[in-house]
Short mmCIF file of C-alpha atoms and ligand atoms in Angstrom, two decimals:
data_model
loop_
_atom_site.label_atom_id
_atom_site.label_comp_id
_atom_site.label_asym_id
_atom_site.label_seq_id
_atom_site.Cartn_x
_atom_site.Cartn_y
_atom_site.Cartn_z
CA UNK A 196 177.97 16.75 -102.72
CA UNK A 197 177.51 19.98 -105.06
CA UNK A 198 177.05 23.07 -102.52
CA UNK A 199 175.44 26.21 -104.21
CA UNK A 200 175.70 29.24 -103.44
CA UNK A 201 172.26 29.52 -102.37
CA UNK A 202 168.84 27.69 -102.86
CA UNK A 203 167.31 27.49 -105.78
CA UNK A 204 163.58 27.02 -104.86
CA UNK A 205 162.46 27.84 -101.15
CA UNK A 206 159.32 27.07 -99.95
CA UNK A 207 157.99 30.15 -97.33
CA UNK A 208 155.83 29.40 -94.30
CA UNK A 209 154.14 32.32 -93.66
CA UNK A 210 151.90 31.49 -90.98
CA UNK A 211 150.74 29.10 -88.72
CA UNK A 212 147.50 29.52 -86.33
CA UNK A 213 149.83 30.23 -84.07
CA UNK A 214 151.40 33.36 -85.43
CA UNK A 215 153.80 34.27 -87.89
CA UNK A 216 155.78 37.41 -88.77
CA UNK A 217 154.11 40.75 -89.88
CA UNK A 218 154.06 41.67 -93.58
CA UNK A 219 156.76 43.94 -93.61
CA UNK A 220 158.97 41.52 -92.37
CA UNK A 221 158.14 38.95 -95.18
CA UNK A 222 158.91 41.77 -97.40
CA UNK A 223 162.32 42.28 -96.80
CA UNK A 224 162.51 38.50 -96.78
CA UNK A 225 160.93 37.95 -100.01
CA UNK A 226 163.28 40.78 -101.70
CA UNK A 227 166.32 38.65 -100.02
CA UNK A 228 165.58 35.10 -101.26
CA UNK A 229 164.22 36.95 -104.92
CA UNK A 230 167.58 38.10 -106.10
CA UNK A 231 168.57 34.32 -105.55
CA UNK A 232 165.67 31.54 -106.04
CA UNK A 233 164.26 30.76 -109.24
CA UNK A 234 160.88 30.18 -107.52
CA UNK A 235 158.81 29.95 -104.67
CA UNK A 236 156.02 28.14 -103.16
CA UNK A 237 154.13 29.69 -100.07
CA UNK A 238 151.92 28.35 -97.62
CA UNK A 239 150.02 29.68 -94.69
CA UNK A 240 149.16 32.97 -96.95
CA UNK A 241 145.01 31.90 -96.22
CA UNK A 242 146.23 33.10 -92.75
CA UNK A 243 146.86 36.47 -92.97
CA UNK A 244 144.07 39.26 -93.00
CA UNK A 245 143.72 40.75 -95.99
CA UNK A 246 145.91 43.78 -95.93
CA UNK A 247 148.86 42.05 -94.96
CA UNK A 248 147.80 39.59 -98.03
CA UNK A 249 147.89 41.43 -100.29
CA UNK A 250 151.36 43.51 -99.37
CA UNK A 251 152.44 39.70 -98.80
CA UNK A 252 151.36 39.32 -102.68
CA UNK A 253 152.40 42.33 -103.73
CA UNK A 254 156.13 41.45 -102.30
CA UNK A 255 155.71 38.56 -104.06
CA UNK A 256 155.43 39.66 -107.62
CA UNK A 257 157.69 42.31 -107.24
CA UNK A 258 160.76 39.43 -106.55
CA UNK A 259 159.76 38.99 -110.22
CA UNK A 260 160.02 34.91 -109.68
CA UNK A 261 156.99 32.42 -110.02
CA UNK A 262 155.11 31.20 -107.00
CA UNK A 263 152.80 28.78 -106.50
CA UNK A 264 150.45 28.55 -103.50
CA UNK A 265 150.14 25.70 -101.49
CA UNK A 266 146.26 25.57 -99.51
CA UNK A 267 145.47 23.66 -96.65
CA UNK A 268 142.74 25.93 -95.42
CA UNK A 269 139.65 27.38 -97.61
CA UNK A 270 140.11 31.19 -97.68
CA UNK A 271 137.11 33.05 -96.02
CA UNK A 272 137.41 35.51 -99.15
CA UNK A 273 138.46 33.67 -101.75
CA UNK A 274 136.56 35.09 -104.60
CA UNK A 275 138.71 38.26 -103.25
CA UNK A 276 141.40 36.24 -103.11
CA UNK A 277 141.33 34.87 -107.03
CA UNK A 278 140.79 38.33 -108.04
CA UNK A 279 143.71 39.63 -106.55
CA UNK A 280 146.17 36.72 -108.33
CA UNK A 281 144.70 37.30 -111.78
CA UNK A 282 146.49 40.47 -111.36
CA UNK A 283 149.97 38.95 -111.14
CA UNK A 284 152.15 38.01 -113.48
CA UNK A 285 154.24 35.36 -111.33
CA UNK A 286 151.55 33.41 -110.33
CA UNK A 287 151.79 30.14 -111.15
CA UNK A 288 149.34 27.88 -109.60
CA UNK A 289 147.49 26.71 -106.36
CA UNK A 290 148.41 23.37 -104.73
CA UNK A 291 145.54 22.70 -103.25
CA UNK A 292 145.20 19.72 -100.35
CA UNK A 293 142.94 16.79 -101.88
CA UNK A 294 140.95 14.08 -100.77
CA UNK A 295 137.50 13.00 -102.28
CA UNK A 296 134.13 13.30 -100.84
CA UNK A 297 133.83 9.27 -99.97
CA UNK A 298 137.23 9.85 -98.03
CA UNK A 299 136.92 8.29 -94.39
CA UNK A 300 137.76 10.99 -92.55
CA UNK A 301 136.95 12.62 -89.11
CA UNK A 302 134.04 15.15 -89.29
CA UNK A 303 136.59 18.38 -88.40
CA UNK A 304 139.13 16.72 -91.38
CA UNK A 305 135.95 16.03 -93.68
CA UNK A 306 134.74 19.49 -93.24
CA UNK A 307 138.04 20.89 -94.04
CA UNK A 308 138.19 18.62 -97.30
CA UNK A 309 134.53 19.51 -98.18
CA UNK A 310 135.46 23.32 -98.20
CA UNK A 311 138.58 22.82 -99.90
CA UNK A 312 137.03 21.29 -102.68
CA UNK A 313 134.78 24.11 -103.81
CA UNK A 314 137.00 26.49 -103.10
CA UNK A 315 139.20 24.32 -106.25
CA UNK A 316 135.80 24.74 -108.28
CA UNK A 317 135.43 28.11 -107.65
CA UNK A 318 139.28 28.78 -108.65
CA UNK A 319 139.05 26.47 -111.68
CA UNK A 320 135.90 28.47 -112.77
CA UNK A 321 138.24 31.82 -112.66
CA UNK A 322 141.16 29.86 -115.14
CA UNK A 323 143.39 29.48 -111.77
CA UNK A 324 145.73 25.88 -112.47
CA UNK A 325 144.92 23.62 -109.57
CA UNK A 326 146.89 20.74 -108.26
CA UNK A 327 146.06 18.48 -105.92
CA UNK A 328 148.04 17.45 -103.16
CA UNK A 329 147.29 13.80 -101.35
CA UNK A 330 148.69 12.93 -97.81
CA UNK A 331 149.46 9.03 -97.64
CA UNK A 332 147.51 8.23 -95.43
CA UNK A 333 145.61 5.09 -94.87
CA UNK A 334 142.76 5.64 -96.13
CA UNK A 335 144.46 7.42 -99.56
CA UNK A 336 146.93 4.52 -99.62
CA UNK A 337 144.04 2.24 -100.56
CA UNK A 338 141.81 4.24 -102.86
CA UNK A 339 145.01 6.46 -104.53
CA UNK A 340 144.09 5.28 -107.95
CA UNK A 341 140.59 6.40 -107.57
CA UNK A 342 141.84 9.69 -105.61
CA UNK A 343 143.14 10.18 -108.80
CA UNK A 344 140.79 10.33 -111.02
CA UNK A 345 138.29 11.90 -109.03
CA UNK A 346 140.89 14.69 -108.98
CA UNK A 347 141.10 15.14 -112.41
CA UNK A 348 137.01 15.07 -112.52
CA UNK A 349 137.46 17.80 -111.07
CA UNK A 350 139.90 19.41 -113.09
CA UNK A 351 143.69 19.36 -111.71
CA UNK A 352 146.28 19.41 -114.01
CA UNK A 353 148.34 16.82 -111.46
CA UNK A 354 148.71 15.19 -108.80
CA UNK A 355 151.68 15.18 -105.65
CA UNK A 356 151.27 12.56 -103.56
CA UNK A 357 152.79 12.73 -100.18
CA UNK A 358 154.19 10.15 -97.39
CA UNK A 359 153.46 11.05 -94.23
CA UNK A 360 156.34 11.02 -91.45
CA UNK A 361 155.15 10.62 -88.07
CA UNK A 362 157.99 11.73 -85.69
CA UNK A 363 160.33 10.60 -88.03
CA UNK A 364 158.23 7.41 -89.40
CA UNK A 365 155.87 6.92 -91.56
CA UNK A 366 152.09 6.79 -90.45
CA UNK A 367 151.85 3.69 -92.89
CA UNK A 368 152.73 0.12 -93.16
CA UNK A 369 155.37 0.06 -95.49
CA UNK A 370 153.31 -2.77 -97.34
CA UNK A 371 150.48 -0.03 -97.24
CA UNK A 372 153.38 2.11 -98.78
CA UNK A 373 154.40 -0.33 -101.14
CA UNK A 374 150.06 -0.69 -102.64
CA UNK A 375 150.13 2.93 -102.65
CA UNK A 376 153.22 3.45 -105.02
CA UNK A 377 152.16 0.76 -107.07
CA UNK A 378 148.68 2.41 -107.85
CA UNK A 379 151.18 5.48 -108.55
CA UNK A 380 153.04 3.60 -111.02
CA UNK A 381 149.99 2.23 -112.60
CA UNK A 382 148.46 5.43 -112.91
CA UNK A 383 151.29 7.02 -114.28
CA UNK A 384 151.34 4.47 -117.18
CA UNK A 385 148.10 5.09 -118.39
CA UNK A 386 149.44 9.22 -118.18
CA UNK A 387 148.02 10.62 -115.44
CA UNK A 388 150.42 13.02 -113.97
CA UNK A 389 151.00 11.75 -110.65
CA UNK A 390 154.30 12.85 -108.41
CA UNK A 391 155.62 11.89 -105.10
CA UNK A 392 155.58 15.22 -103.40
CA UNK A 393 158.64 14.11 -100.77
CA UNK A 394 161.09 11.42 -101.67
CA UNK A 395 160.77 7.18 -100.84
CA UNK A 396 164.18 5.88 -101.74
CA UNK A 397 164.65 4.72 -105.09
CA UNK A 398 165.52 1.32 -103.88
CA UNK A 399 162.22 0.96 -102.16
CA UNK A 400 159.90 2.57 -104.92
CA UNK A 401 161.58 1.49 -108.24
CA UNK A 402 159.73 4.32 -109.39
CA UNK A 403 162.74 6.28 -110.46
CA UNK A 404 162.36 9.55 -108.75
CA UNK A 405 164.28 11.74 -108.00
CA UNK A 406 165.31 11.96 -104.21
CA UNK A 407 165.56 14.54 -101.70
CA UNK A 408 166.63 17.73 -102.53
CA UNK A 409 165.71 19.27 -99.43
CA UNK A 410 168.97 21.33 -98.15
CA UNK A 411 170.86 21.00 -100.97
CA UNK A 412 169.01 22.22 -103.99
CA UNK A 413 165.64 23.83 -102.03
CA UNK A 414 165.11 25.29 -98.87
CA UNK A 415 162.26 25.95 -96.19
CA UNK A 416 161.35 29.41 -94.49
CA UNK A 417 159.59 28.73 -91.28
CA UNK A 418 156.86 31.00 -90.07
CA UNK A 419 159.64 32.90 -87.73
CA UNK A 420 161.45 33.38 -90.71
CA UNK A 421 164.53 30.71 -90.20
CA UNK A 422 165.70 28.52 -93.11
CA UNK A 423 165.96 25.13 -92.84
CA UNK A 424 166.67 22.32 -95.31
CA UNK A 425 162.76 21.16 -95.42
CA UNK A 426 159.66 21.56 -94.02
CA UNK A 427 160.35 18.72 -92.13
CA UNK A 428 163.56 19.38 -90.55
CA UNK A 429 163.54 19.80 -86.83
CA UNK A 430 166.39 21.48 -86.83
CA UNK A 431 166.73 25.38 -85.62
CA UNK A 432 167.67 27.63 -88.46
CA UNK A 433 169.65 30.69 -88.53
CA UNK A 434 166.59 33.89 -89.63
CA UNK A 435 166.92 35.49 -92.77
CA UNK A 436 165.54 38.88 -90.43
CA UNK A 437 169.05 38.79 -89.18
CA UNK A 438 171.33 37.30 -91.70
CA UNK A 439 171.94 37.24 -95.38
CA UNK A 440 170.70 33.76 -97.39
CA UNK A 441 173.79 32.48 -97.80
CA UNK A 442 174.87 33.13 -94.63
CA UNK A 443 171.78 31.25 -93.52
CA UNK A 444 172.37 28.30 -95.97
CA UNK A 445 175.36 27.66 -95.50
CA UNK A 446 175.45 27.44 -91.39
CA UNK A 447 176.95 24.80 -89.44
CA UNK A 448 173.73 22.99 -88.98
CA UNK A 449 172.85 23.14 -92.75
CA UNK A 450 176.54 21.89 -93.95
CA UNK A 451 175.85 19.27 -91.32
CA UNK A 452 172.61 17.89 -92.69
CA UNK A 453 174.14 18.13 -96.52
CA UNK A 454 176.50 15.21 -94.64
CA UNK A 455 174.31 13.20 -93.27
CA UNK A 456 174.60 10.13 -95.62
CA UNK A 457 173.10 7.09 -94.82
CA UNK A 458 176.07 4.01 -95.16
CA UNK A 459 174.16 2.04 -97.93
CA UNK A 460 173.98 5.47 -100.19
CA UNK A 461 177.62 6.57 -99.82
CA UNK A 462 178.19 2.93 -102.33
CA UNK A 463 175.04 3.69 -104.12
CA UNK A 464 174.99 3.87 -108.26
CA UNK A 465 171.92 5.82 -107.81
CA UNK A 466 173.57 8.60 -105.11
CA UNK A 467 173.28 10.99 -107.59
CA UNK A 468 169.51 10.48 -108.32
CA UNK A 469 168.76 9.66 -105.21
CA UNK A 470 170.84 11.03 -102.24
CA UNK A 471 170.02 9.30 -98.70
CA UNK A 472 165.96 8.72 -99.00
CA UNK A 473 164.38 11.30 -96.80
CA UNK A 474 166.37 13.13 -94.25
CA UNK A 475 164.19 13.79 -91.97
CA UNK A 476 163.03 10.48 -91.51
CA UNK A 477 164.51 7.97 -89.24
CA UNK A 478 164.07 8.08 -85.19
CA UNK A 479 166.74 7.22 -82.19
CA UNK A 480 166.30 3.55 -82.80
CA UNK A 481 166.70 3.69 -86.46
CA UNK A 482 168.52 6.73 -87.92
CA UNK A 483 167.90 7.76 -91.45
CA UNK A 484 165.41 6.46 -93.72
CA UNK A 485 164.25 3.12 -92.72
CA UNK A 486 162.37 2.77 -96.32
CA UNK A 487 166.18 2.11 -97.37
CA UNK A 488 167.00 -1.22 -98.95
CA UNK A 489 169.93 -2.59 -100.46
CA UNK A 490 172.26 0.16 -102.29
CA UNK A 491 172.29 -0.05 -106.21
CA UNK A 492 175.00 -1.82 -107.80
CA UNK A 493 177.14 0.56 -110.69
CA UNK A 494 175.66 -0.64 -114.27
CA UNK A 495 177.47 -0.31 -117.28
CA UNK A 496 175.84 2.13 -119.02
CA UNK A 497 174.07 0.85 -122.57
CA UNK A 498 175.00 2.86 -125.53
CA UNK A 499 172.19 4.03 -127.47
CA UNK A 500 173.20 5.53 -131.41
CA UNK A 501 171.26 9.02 -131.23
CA UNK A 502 171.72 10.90 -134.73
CA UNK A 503 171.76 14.78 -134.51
CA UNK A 504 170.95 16.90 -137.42
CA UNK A 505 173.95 18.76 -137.63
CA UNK A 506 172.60 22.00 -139.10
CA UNK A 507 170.49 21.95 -136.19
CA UNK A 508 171.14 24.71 -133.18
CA UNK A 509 170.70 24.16 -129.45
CA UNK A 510 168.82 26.42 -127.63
CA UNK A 511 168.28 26.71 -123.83
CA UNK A 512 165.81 26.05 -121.62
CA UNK A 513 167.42 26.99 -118.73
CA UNK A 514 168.74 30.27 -116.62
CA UNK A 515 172.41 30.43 -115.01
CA UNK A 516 173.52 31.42 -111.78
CA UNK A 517 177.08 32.20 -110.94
CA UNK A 518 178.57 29.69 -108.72
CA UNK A 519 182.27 28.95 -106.77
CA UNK A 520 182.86 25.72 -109.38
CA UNK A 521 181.06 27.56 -112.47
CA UNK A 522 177.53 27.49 -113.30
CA UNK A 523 174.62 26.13 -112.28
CA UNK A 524 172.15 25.46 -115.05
CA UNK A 525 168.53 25.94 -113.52
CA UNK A 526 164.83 25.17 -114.49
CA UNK A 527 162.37 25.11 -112.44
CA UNK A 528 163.75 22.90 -109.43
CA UNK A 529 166.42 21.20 -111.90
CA UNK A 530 169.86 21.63 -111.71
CA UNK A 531 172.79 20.61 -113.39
CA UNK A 532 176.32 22.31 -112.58
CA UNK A 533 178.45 22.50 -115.26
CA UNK A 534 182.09 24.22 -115.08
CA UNK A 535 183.47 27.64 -115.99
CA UNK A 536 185.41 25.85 -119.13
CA UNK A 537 181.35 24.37 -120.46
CA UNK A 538 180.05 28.12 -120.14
CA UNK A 539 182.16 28.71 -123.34
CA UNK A 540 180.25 25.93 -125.17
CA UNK A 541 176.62 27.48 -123.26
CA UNK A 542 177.56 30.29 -125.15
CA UNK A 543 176.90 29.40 -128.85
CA UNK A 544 173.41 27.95 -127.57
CA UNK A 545 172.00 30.97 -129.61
CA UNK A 546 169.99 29.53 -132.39
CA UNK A 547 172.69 30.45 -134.53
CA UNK A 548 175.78 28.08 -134.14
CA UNK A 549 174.86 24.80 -135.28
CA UNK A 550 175.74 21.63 -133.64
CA UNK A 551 178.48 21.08 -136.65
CA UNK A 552 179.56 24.36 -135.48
CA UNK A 553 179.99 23.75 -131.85
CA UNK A 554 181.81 20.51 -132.79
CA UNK A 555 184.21 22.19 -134.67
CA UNK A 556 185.55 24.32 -132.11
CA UNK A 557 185.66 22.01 -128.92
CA UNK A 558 185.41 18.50 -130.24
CA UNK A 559 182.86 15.75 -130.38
CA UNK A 560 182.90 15.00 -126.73
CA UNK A 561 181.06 18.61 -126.40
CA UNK A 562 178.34 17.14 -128.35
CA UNK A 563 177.56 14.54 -125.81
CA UNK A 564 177.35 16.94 -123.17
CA UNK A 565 175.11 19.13 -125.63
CA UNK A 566 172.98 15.81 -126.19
CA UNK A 567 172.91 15.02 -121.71
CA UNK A 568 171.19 18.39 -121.53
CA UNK A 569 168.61 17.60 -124.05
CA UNK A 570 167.96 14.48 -122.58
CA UNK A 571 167.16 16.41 -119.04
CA UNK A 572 164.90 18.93 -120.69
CA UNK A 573 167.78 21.98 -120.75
CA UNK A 574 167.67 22.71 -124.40
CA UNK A 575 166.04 22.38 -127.04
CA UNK A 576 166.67 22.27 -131.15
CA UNK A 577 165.33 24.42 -133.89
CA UNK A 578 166.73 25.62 -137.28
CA UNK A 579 169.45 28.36 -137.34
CA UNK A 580 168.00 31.63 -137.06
CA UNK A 581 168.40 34.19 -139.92
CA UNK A 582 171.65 36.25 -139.49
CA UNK A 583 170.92 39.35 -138.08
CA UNK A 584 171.52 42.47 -140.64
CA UNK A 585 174.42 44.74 -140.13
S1 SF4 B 273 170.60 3.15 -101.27
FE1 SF4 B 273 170.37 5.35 -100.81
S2 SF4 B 273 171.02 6.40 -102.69
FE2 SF4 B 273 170.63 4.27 -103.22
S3 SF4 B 273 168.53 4.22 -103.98
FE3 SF4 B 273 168.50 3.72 -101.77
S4 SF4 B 273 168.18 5.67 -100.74
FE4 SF4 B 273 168.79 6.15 -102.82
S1 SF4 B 274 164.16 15.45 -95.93
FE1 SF4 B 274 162.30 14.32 -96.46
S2 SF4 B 274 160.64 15.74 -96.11
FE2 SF4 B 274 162.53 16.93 -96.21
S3 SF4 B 274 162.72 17.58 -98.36
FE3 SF4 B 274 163.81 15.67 -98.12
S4 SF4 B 274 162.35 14.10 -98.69
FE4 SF4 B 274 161.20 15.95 -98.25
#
C-alpha cells in the first residue's frame, strides 16, 4: 500500500464539550501539520470562546493551507463569527450538519437542526459556501432525495452524506442502506452534487466511490491533540504536542491499521479504488466491514482511441511533495504517486513544451501517462504560451 511521508489532508478536533487543548497548543500544532497537509478541515471551533477563536483562526491562515469548517453546533456569535472568516484568505467553506424542518427528530436534536439552519441563512446571506452534511440515519435514509433538494432550497453548493457506525455497525438496515444510496445515485444523475462523506464498499454501493482513505492518505487530530487514521478510529494515537507528524503517522499502531486488509480485498480488481470498505467498522463477531460483498473480478481494460492535439501543452493542476519512492502529485484530497524518473516528464508541464514535444524526448508511452492524469483532473491543456523574451 503507498505510505507517504505524511498526511495529506487532516481533519482537527478541536474541542469537545468536554474539553480540548488551549489555543496555544493548537498553534504549534497547526504550524506542524501546515508545512505538510495540503488542507484542513476543523471541527469543534463553535466551542471555543472567542479569544481563543480567533488565535485558533488566526493559526489557521497563517499555515497558509485552505480549511473548511465543519458545524455541528450554531455559534452563539456567529454574525461575529462570519465577520472574522471574510477576513481570511484560506477559508474555504462551512460544512454545515443538515436535516430539514419536517425531519422526525427528538425535540433536543430538532432544536439543534432548527438553529443550524439559520445560522446557514445567515452565512449564505454574508457569500460564505455552505455544504450540507446528512447523517444516515433512518429517518434521512427514507426522505434523502428530498433532503436534497430542500438543501439546495436553501442554497448549498453540495451535499456529503454520511453512514452512521454504531460501535462498529451501522445504525441502519443495510436494505435501509441500500434505498438510501439508490436515492444518491438517482440524485446524482439528474446533477445534484451529492457525496458519501465516509466510504460503503464499492461492491455494496456500485456507486463507484472512492474508498477509505482514512490513515493512508488523511488523518484525524483528536481534541487531545493525538493523530489517528479517522475520526472514527478507536485507536490511541501518539500527540503531535510531543512528537513530530511523521513520527506520529507513521507509529506502530498507524502502520498496523494501513494492514488491516479485509481477505476478499487483498484479490480485489477494485483494491486500488477501494481499499477494505471502512476500517473502523466491523465488531468482535464480525471484523472489518460487514457491508463487504464478493471481491471484484480483474477486467480487461477497454481501449478507448483518445486523439490529442499535439501542439497542445499540459499544464498542472496539482502541487508535489517530496516522497521516499518520488513524488506525490496532490489536489485537494487526490493523490497519485508517480516516480523520481516521471518528475522529468512533470517538468515540461509548463505551457510551453507541447505534447509532440514531450513525446519526442521520452516516447509515446509518456503520453499515456500524460493522458491518466488528465483523465483524474491533474492537468489540464491550453495553447503554448508565447516564448518569453531574452
Ligand atoms: S471487495 Fe474490498 S476492495 Fe473490493 S470493492 Fe469490496 S470493499 Fe472494495
Ligand atoms: S475508516 Fe471508515 S470512518 Fe474512518 S475514514 Fe475510513 S471510511 Fe471513514
Amino acid at each position: 500500500m503507498l505510505s507517504l511521508c505524511a498526511p495529506v489532508t487532516a481533519e482537527i478536533r478541536l474541542a469537545t464539550k468536554q474539553g480540548g487543548l488551549t489555543a496555544e497548543q493548537w498553534g504549534g500544532i497547526i504550524a506542524k501539520l501546515a508545512a505538510l497537509v495540503n488542507e484542513f478541515k476543523v471541527s469543534g471551533l463553535e466551542l471555543l470562546d472567542t479569544e481563543a477563536r480567533r488565535q485558533v483562526l488566526d493559526a489557521l491562515e497563517q499555515g497558509g493551507k485552505y480549511f473548511h469548517l465543519l458545524i455541528a453546533e450554531a455559534p452563539a456569535d456567529d454574525l461575529q463569527l462570519l465577520g472574522e472568516l471574510r477576513r481570511l484568505a484560506h477559508f474555504g467553506s462551512l460544512v454545515v450538519d443538515y436535516l430539514p424542518e419536517e425531519a422526525e427528530l427528538a425535540p433536543e436534536e430538532a432544536s439543534r437542526y432548527s438553529d443550524l439552519r439559520e445560522f446557514c441563512e445567515r452565512a449564505l446571506a454574508v457569500g460564505a459556501e455552505v455544504n450540507a452534511s446528512v447523517e444516515l440515519g433512518e429517518w434521512a435514509c427514507r426522505h434523502l432525495e428530498s433532503i436534497i433538494e430542500a438543501s439546495y432550497d436553501l442554497g448549498a453548493s453540495s451535499v456529503i452524506c454520511n453512514r452512521v457506525l454504531l460501535n462498529g455497525t451501522d445504525a441502519v438496515s443495510e436494505e435501509t442502506l441500500t434505498a438510501a444510496l439508490t436515492s444518491l445515485g438517482k440524485m446524482r444523475d439528474m446533477s445534484y452534487s451529492v457525496s458519501l462523506g465516509n466510504c460503503v464498499p464499492n461492491c455494496f454501493s456500485h456507486l463507484g466511490e472512492r474508498g477509505c482513505l482514512g490513515g493512508v492518505v488523511s488523518a484525524f487530530v483528536n481534541e487531545k491533540g493525538q493523530l489517528l487514521p479517522c475520526r472514527c478510529s478507536a485507536e490511541e494515537g501518539m500527540s503531535l504536542l510531543d512528537c513530530s507528524v511523521s513520527e506520529a503517522w507513521h507509529s506502530p499502531a498507524l502502520e498496523a491499521w494501513r494492514q488491516k486488509l479485509p481477505a476478499p480485498c487483498a484479490q480485489c480488481a477494485k483494491g486500488d479504488l477501494c481499499p477494505g470498505g471502512c476500517r473502523a467498522a466491523g465488531c468482535a463477531g464480525h471484523p472489518g466491514d460487514p457491508l463487504i460483498r464478493a471481491p471484484y473480478c480483474a477486467e480487461v481494460e477497454e481501449l478507448h482511441e483518445v486523439v490529442l492535439e499535439e501542439d497542445l501543452c499540459p499544464r498542472p493542476l496539482y502541487i508535489t511533495r517530496n516522497e521516499e519512492f518520488g513524488w506525490a502529485l496532490i489536489r485537494a484530497n487526490q493523490v497519485i504517486p508517480v516516480s523520481f524518473k516521471a518528475g522529468e516528464i512533470l517538468q515540461l508541464f509548463d505551457g510551453r513544451h507541447s505534447l509532440a514535444d514531450i513525446e519526442r524526448r521520452f516516447g509515446v508511452s509518456a503520453l499515456s501517462f500524460v493522458y491518466s492524469l488528465y483523465v483524474r483532473g491533474f492537468v489540464e491543456f491550453s495553447e503554448a504560451l508565447p516564448a518569453e523574451e531574452g
